[in-house]
PDB file of C-alpha atoms in Angstrom:
ATOM      1  CA  UNK A   1      90.477  99.121 107.794  1.00 86.00           C
ATOM      2  CA  UNK A   2      91.313 100.022 104.242  1.00 91.00           C
ATOM      3  CA  UNK A   3      90.663 102.405 101.793  1.00 89.00           C
ATOM      4  CA  UNK A   4      91.399 100.211  98.343  1.00 89.00           C
ATOM      5  CA  UNK A   5      94.246 102.827  96.986  1.00 90.00           C
ATOM      6  CA  UNK A   6      96.829 100.061  95.986  1.00 92.00           C
ATOM      7  CA  UNK A   7     100.265 101.066  97.138  1.00 91.00           C
ATOM      8  CA  UNK A   8     102.190  99.109  95.758  1.00 92.00           C
ATOM      9  CA  UNK A   9     102.001  95.646  93.173  1.00 92.00           C
ATOM     10  CA  UNK A  10     105.075  93.153  94.090  1.00 93.00           C
ATOM     11  CA  UNK A  11     105.721  89.540  92.467  1.00 94.00           C
ATOM     12  CA  UNK A  12     105.071  86.815  94.804  1.00 97.00           C
ATOM     13  CA  UNK A  13     108.536  85.299  96.401  1.00 96.00           C
ATOM     14  CA  UNK A  14     107.264  81.963  97.438  1.00 97.00           C
ATOM     15  CA  UNK A  15     103.857  80.012  97.995  1.00 98.00           C
ATOM     16  CA  UNK A  16     104.012  76.874  99.722  1.00 97.00           C
ATOM     17  CA  UNK A  17     101.717  74.361 101.232  1.00 95.00           C
ATOM     18  CA  UNK A  18     101.520  73.713 104.642  1.00 92.00           C
ATOM     19  CA  UNK A  19      99.089  71.153 106.200  1.00 92.00           C
ATOM     20  CA  UNK A  20      95.988  72.682 105.343  1.00 94.00           C
ATOM     21  CA  UNK A  21      96.862  76.005 105.303  1.00 96.00           C
ATOM     22  CA  UNK A  22      99.837  77.647 103.080  1.00 98.00           C
ATOM     23  CA  UNK A  23     102.614  80.139 103.561  1.00 98.00           C
ATOM     24  CA  UNK A  24     103.031  83.258 101.341  1.00 98.00           C
ATOM     25  CA  UNK A  25     106.161  85.057 101.131  1.00 97.00           C
ATOM     26  CA  UNK A  26     106.811  88.334  99.036  1.00 97.00           C
ATOM     27  CA  UNK A  27     109.039  91.089  98.794  1.00 94.00           C
ATOM     28  CA  UNK A  28     109.302  94.668 100.352  1.00 91.00           C
ATOM     29  CA  UNK A  29     107.848  97.302  97.648  1.00 89.00           C
ATOM     30  CA  UNK A  30     110.564  98.432  95.771  1.00 80.00           C
ATOM     31  CA  UNK A  31     110.179 102.248  94.691  1.00 74.00           C
ATOM     32  CA  UNK A  32     109.443 101.305  91.038  1.00 69.00           C
ATOM     33  CA  UNK A  33     106.698  98.846  92.785  1.00 70.00           C
ATOM     34  CA  UNK A  34     105.127 101.981  94.445  1.00 70.00           C
ATOM     35  CA  UNK A  35     101.576 102.920  93.079  1.00 63.00           C
ATOM     36  CA  UNK A  36     101.212 106.361  94.682  1.00 51.00           C
ATOM     37  CA  UNK A  37     103.167 109.407  93.958  1.00 42.00           C
ATOM     38  CA  UNK A  38     104.703 111.513  96.224  1.00 37.00           C
ATOM     39  CA  UNK A  39     102.151 114.531  95.734  1.00 37.00           C
ATOM     40  CA  UNK A  40      99.533 112.023  96.832  1.00 37.00           C
ATOM     41  CA  UNK A  41      99.422 113.147 100.307  1.00 34.00           C
ATOM     42  CA  UNK A  42      99.859 111.956 103.998  1.00 31.00           C
ATOM     43  CA  UNK A  43      96.912 109.522 104.128  1.00 30.00           C
ATOM     44  CA  UNK A  44      98.994 106.832 105.041  1.00 37.00           C
ATOM     45  CA  UNK A  45      99.939 105.848 101.106  1.00 41.00           C
ATOM     46  CA  UNK A  46     103.214 105.264 100.611  1.00 39.00           C
ATOM     47  CA  UNK A  47     105.149 108.615 100.004  1.00 37.00           C
ATOM     48  CA  UNK A  48     108.590 109.789  98.887  1.00 36.00           C
ATOM     49  CA  UNK A  49     108.664 111.074 103.084  1.00 41.00           C
ATOM     50  CA  UNK A  50     107.263 108.211 104.242  1.00 55.00           C
ATOM     51  CA  UNK A  51     108.920 104.932 102.585  1.00 65.00           C
ATOM     52  CA  UNK A  52     107.216 101.548 102.585  1.00 77.00           C
ATOM     53  CA  UNK A  53     107.170  99.986 106.276  1.00 84.00           C
ATOM     54  CA  UNK A  54     106.057  96.801 107.565  1.00 89.00           C
ATOM     55  CA  UNK A  55     106.519  95.144 110.895  1.00 93.00           C
ATOM     56  CA  UNK A  56     105.257  91.871 112.491  1.00 95.00           C
ATOM     57  CA  UNK A  57     101.671  92.011 113.237  1.00 95.00           C
ATOM     58  CA  UNK A  58     100.565  94.578 110.675  1.00 95.00           C
ATOM     59  CA  UNK A  59      97.944  93.919 108.895  1.00 96.00           C
ATOM     60  CA  UNK A  60      98.492  94.401 104.817  1.00 97.00           C
ATOM     61  CA  UNK A  61      95.519  94.062 102.359  1.00 97.00           C
ATOM     62  CA  UNK A  62      96.961  91.098  99.510  1.00 97.00           C
ATOM     63  CA  UNK A  63      94.616  91.251  96.631  1.00 97.00           C
ATOM     64  CA  UNK A  64      91.949  92.470  98.597  1.00 96.00           C
ATOM     65  CA  UNK A  65      92.487  89.668 101.498  1.00 97.00           C
ATOM     66  CA  UNK A  66      93.485  91.182 104.910  1.00 97.00           C
ATOM     67  CA  UNK A  67      96.922  89.053 106.087  1.00 98.00           C
ATOM     68  CA  UNK A  68      99.013  89.501 108.925  1.00 97.00           C
ATOM     69  CA  UNK A  69     102.871  89.579 108.788  1.00 97.00           C
ATOM     70  CA  UNK A  70     103.784  86.942 110.709  1.00 97.00           C
ATOM     71  CA  UNK A  71     107.483  87.089 109.856  1.00 96.00           C
ATOM     72  CA  UNK A  72     110.352  89.397 108.668  1.00 95.00           C
ATOM     73  CA  UNK A  73     112.708  87.258 106.546  1.00 94.00           C
ATOM     74  CA  UNK A  74     116.482  88.151 106.018  1.00 89.00           C
ATOM     75  CA  UNK A  75     116.468  89.994 102.721  1.00 85.00           C
ATOM     76  CA  UNK A  76     117.854  88.071  99.431  1.00 82.00           C
ATOM     77  CA  UNK A  77     120.828  89.535  97.793  1.00 78.00           C
ATOM     78  CA  UNK A  78     120.474  92.548  96.725  1.00 75.00           C
ATOM     79  CA  UNK A  79     117.642  93.327  98.738  1.00 79.00           C
ATOM     80  CA  UNK A  80     117.298  96.473 100.874  1.00 82.00           C
ATOM     81  CA  UNK A  81     114.083  95.092 103.313  1.00 88.00           C
ATOM     82  CA  UNK A  82     113.423  92.099 104.565  1.00 92.00           C
ATOM     83  CA  UNK A  83     110.672  89.651 102.838  1.00 94.00           C
ATOM     84  CA  UNK A  84     107.315  89.571 104.448  1.00 96.00           C
ATOM     85  CA  UNK A  85     105.775  86.050 105.556  1.00 97.00           C
ATOM     86  CA  UNK A  86     102.228  85.698 105.812  1.00 98.00           C
ATOM     87  CA  UNK A  87     100.192  82.332 107.099  1.00 98.00           C
ATOM     88  CA  UNK A  88      97.205  81.365 105.184  1.00 98.00           C
ATOM     89  CA  UNK A  89      94.538  79.580 106.625  1.00 97.00           C
ATOM     90  CA  UNK A  90      92.420  76.713 105.305  1.00 97.00           C
ATOM     91  CA  UNK A  91      89.660  78.825 105.510  1.00 96.00           C
ATOM     92  CA  UNK A  92      91.302  81.919 103.293  1.00 96.00           C
ATOM     93  CA  UNK A  93      92.413  79.062 100.939  1.00 97.00           C
ATOM     94  CA  UNK A  94      88.662  78.234 100.660  1.00 96.00           C
ATOM     95  CA  UNK A  95      87.156  81.711 100.192  1.00 96.00           C
ATOM     96  CA  UNK A  96      89.875  83.034  97.784  1.00 98.00           C
ATOM     97  CA  UNK A  97      91.793  82.463  94.763  1.00 98.00           C
ATOM     98  CA  UNK A  98      95.014  82.744  96.274  1.00 98.00           C
ATOM     99  CA  UNK A  99      95.491  79.292  96.413  1.00 96.00           C
ATOM    100  CA  UNK A 100      96.475  79.495  93.095  1.00 96.00           C
ATOM    101  CA  UNK A 101      99.140  81.800  93.546  1.00 96.00           C
ATOM    102  CA  UNK A 102     102.961  80.878  92.461  1.00 96.00           C
ATOM    103  CA  UNK A 103     106.636  82.571  92.190  1.00 97.00           C
ATOM    104  CA  UNK A 104     106.178  86.070  89.783  1.00 95.00           C
ATOM    105  CA  UNK A 105     102.180  86.609  89.967  1.00 95.00           C
ATOM    106  CA  UNK A 106     101.572  90.165  90.951  1.00 94.00           C
ATOM    107  CA  UNK A 107      99.404  91.086  93.641  1.00 96.00           C
ATOM    108  CA  UNK A 108      98.033  94.398  94.867  1.00 95.00           C
ATOM    109  CA  UNK A 109      99.263  95.705  98.848  1.00 95.00           C
ATOM    110  CA  UNK A 110      97.670  97.836 100.919  1.00 94.00           C
ATOM    111  CA  UNK A 111      99.137  98.834 104.379  1.00 94.00           C
ATOM    112  CA  UNK A 112      95.960  99.736 107.080  1.00 91.00           C
ATOM    113  CA  UNK A 113      94.329 102.846 107.268  1.00 84.00           C
ATOM    114  CA  UNK A 114      95.650 105.183 110.142  1.00 78.00           C
ATOM    115  CA  UNK A 115      93.953 107.031 112.408  1.00 74.00           C
ATOM    116  CA  UNK A 116      92.780 110.518 111.053  1.00 69.00           C
ATOM    117  CA  UNK A 117      94.252 109.422 107.364  1.00 69.00           C
ATOM    118  CA  UNK A 118      92.575 110.845 104.572  1.00 68.00           C
ATOM    119  CA  UNK A 119      89.836 108.425 103.027  1.00 69.00           C
ATOM    120  CA  UNK A 120      90.823 108.689  99.436  1.00 72.00           C
ATOM    121  CA  UNK A 121      88.784 105.657  98.327  1.00 73.00           C
ATOM    122  CA  UNK A 122      86.011 104.083 100.295  1.00 82.00           C
ATOM    123  CA  UNK A 123      85.735 101.862 103.683  1.00 84.00           C
ATOM    124  CA  UNK A 124      87.380  98.689 103.033  1.00 88.00           C
ATOM    125  CA  UNK A 125      87.375  95.750 105.748  1.00 89.00           C
ATOM    126  CA  UNK A 126      89.480  93.139 103.430  1.00 91.00           C
ATOM    127  CA  UNK A 127      87.391  90.541 103.934  1.00 94.00           C
ATOM    128  CA  UNK A 128      86.691  89.011 101.036  1.00 96.00           C
ATOM    129  CA  UNK A 129      82.973  88.058  99.946  1.00 95.00           C
ATOM    130  CA  UNK A 130      82.941  86.149  97.081  1.00 96.00           C
ATOM    131  CA  UNK A 131      85.038  85.467  93.932  1.00 98.00           C
ATOM    132  CA  UNK A 132      83.885  86.633  90.758  1.00 97.00           C
ATOM    133  CA  UNK A 133      85.524  86.410  87.431  1.00 98.00           C
ATOM    134  CA  UNK A 134      86.677  88.699  84.293  1.00 98.00           C
ATOM    135  CA  UNK A 135      84.262  88.286  81.345  1.00 98.00           C
ATOM    136  CA  UNK A 136      86.213  90.616  79.274  1.00 96.00           C
ATOM    137  CA  UNK A 137      88.538  93.436  78.521  1.00 96.00           C
ATOM    138  CA  UNK A 138      88.105  96.633  75.840  1.00 95.00           C
ATOM    139  CA  UNK A 139      90.967  99.164  75.561  1.00 93.00           C
ATOM    140  CA  UNK A 140      89.783 102.634  75.169  1.00 92.00           C
ATOM    141  CA  UNK A 141      91.694 105.197  73.460  1.00 84.00           C
ATOM    142  CA  UNK A 142      92.891 107.297  76.440  1.00 85.00           C
ATOM    143  CA  UNK A 143      95.162 103.944  77.474  1.00 90.00           C
ATOM    144  CA  UNK A 144      92.509 102.903  79.897  1.00 94.00           C
ATOM    145  CA  UNK A 145      90.100  99.958  79.524  1.00 95.00           C
ATOM    146  CA  UNK A 146      86.859  98.867  80.607  1.00 96.00           C
ATOM    147  CA  UNK A 147      86.389  95.551  82.392  1.00 97.00           C
ATOM    148  CA  UNK A 148      83.445  93.492  82.949  1.00 98.00           C
ATOM    149  CA  UNK A 149      82.844  91.329  85.685  1.00 98.00           C
ATOM    150  CA  UNK A 150      80.694  88.677  86.484  1.00 98.00           C
ATOM    151  CA  UNK A 151      79.191  87.782  90.088  1.00 98.00           C
ATOM    152  CA  UNK A 152      77.702  84.557  91.895  1.00 97.00           C
ATOM    153  CA  UNK A 153      74.095  84.158  92.283  1.00 97.00           C
ATOM    154  CA  UNK A 154      73.035  86.490  94.703  1.00 94.00           C
ATOM    155  CA  UNK A 155      76.048  89.169  95.141  1.00 95.00           C
ATOM    156  CA  UNK A 156      74.325  91.344  92.447  1.00 95.00           C
ATOM    157  CA  UNK A 157      71.747  93.020  94.835  1.00 93.00           C
ATOM    158  CA  UNK A 158      75.276  94.789  95.772  1.00 93.00           C
ATOM    159  CA  UNK A 159      75.833  95.836  92.832  1.00 95.00           C
ATOM    160  CA  UNK A 160      74.573  99.389  92.799  1.00 92.00           C
ATOM    161  CA  UNK A 161      75.003 102.260  89.816  1.00 94.00           C
ATOM    162  CA  UNK A 162      77.873 104.427  90.348  1.00 94.00           C
ATOM    163  CA  UNK A 163      77.812 102.594  94.054  1.00 93.00           C
ATOM    164  CA  UNK A 164      80.969 101.465  95.322  1.00 94.00           C
ATOM    165  CA  UNK A 165      82.683  97.935  94.803  1.00 96.00           C
ATOM    166  CA  UNK A 166      86.369  96.555  95.926  1.00 96.00           C
ATOM    167  CA  UNK A 167      88.182  94.241  93.511  1.00 97.00           C
ATOM    168  CA  UNK A 168      91.693  92.401  94.012  1.00 97.00           C
ATOM    169  CA  UNK A 169      91.499  95.069  96.705  1.00 95.00           C
ATOM    170  CA  UNK A 170      91.262  98.318  94.124  1.00 96.00           C
ATOM    171  CA  UNK A 171      88.278 100.452  95.473  1.00 95.00           C
ATOM    172  CA  UNK A 172      86.070 100.980  92.170  1.00 96.00           C
ATOM    173  CA  UNK A 173      83.298 102.348  90.824  1.00 95.00           C
ATOM    174  CA  UNK A 174      80.156  99.852  89.512  1.00 96.00           C
ATOM    175  CA  UNK A 175      79.010 100.919  86.188  1.00 95.00           C
ATOM    176  CA  UNK A 176      76.073  99.368  84.000  1.00 92.00           C
ATOM    177  CA  UNK A 177      74.808  96.712  86.124  1.00 95.00           C
ATOM    178  CA  UNK A 178      73.163  93.741  84.299  1.00 95.00           C
ATOM    179  CA  UNK A 179      72.258  90.636  86.031  1.00 96.00           C
ATOM    180  CA  UNK A 180      75.069  89.182  87.404  1.00 97.00           C
ATOM    181  CA  UNK A 181      77.503  91.298  85.272  1.00 98.00           C
ATOM    182  CA  UNK A 182      78.484  95.084  85.474  1.00 98.00           C
ATOM    183  CA  UNK A 183      81.618  96.751  83.967  1.00 98.00           C
ATOM    184  CA  UNK A 184      84.281  99.171  85.546  1.00 97.00           C
ATOM    185  CA  UNK A 185      86.174 101.844  83.813  1.00 95.00           C
ATOM    186  CA  UNK A 186      89.638 101.615  84.958  1.00 95.00           C
ATOM    187  CA  UNK A 187      92.308 105.207  84.207  1.00 93.00           C
ATOM    188  CA  UNK A 188      95.840 103.825  82.790  1.00 93.00           C
ATOM    189  CA  UNK A 189      97.839 104.888  86.074  1.00 90.00           C
ATOM    190  CA  UNK A 190      95.692 102.159  87.600  1.00 91.00           C
ATOM    191  CA  UNK A 191      96.122  99.694  85.143  1.00 92.00           C
ATOM    192  CA  UNK A 192      99.997 100.261  84.904  1.00 89.00           C
ATOM    193  CA  UNK A 193     100.219 100.598  88.935  1.00 88.00           C
ATOM    194  CA  UNK A 194      98.166  97.434  89.978  1.00 93.00           C
ATOM    195  CA  UNK A 195      97.677  93.623  89.147  1.00 91.00           C
ATOM    196  CA  UNK A 196      94.417  94.720  86.657  1.00 92.00           C
ATOM    197  CA  UNK A 197      97.064  94.998  83.940  1.00 90.00           C
ATOM    198  CA  UNK A 198      97.689  91.445  84.369  1.00 90.00           C
ATOM    199  CA  UNK A 199      93.970  90.454  84.479  1.00 93.00           C
ATOM    200  CA  UNK A 200      92.572  87.942  81.464  1.00 93.00           C
ATOM    201  CA  UNK A 201      89.201  87.043  80.738  1.00 94.00           C
ATOM    202  CA  UNK A 202      88.304  84.032  83.170  1.00 96.00           C
ATOM    203  CA  UNK A 203      90.464  84.998  85.941  1.00 96.00           C
ATOM    204  CA  UNK A 204      88.830  84.857  89.505  1.00 97.00           C
ATOM    205  CA  UNK A 205      88.951  88.103  91.129  1.00 98.00           C
ATOM    206  CA  UNK A 206      88.152  88.785  94.994  1.00 98.00           C
ATOM    207  CA  UNK A 207      84.832  90.768  95.343  1.00 98.00           C
ATOM    208  CA  UNK A 208      83.886  92.575  98.538  1.00 96.00           C
ATOM    209  CA  UNK A 209      80.922  94.783  98.855  1.00 94.00           C
ATOM    210  CA  UNK A 210      80.150  98.014  99.832  1.00 87.00           C
ATOM    211  CA  UNK A 211      80.423  98.074 103.864  1.00 84.00           C
ATOM    212  CA  UNK A 212      77.475 100.416 104.004  1.00 80.00           C
ATOM    213  CA  UNK A 213      75.262  98.693 101.700  1.00 81.00           C
ATOM    214  CA  UNK A 214      75.224  95.589 103.631  1.00 81.00           C
ATOM    215  CA  UNK A 215      75.083  97.037 106.566  1.00 80.00           C
ATOM    216  CA  UNK A 216      72.067  98.358 105.233  1.00 84.00           C
ATOM    217  CA  UNK A 217      70.626  94.886 103.909  1.00 81.00           C
ATOM    218  CA  UNK A 218      71.444  93.537 107.540  1.00 78.00           C
ATOM    219  CA  UNK A 219      69.406  96.004 109.616  1.00 82.00           C
ATOM    220  CA  UNK A 220      66.189  95.982 106.796  1.00 84.00           C
ATOM    221  CA  UNK A 221      66.546  92.134 106.863  1.00 75.00           C
ATOM    222  CA  UNK A 222      66.158  92.034 110.603  1.00 67.00           C
TER     223      UNK A 222
END
């Protein structure tokens, strides 16, 4: 499980197709890549007294898609920690936009939530429901921005005003849902420390509906 609070944003080191799948290689986050300030607390994020560590078998949400560290590679010149390698299946490539990754593209990272840690966002599974896309961005005077997104037909039933939604691994609040479109207000910190700051109109995004909403629907339908 995850919280939707991004810990770091890093550039893709390599993305290589392998048969029907692919291998993704990411660098371990540097201090300047970490999205959480030292005062963020001990809920499980990267803090000054708990530096980023990841081992083989660890679950990490990459742009909201839960992947497993398959291998730790020797650090490249100048790096202090090993690179992380992830193997992607055909199912993952089909259901996400990760097949479009290329070296240098920035992606959000979050390690799995620790038992007993503070839940700062909302419960996130890391299982992408659908891919939507950005429609537009309006910058606001405080350095933040309001984004408009569009979702595939059928997903709009999960767009609840002031409800939670995960966009590329970020816990955000739905504003003004109208049909298949909705907005989110993003603060300057989130723009600066996640890959939302690089998002342009037309770009695809991973969407995960609120787990509570999905379970309620499941129970009602049954």
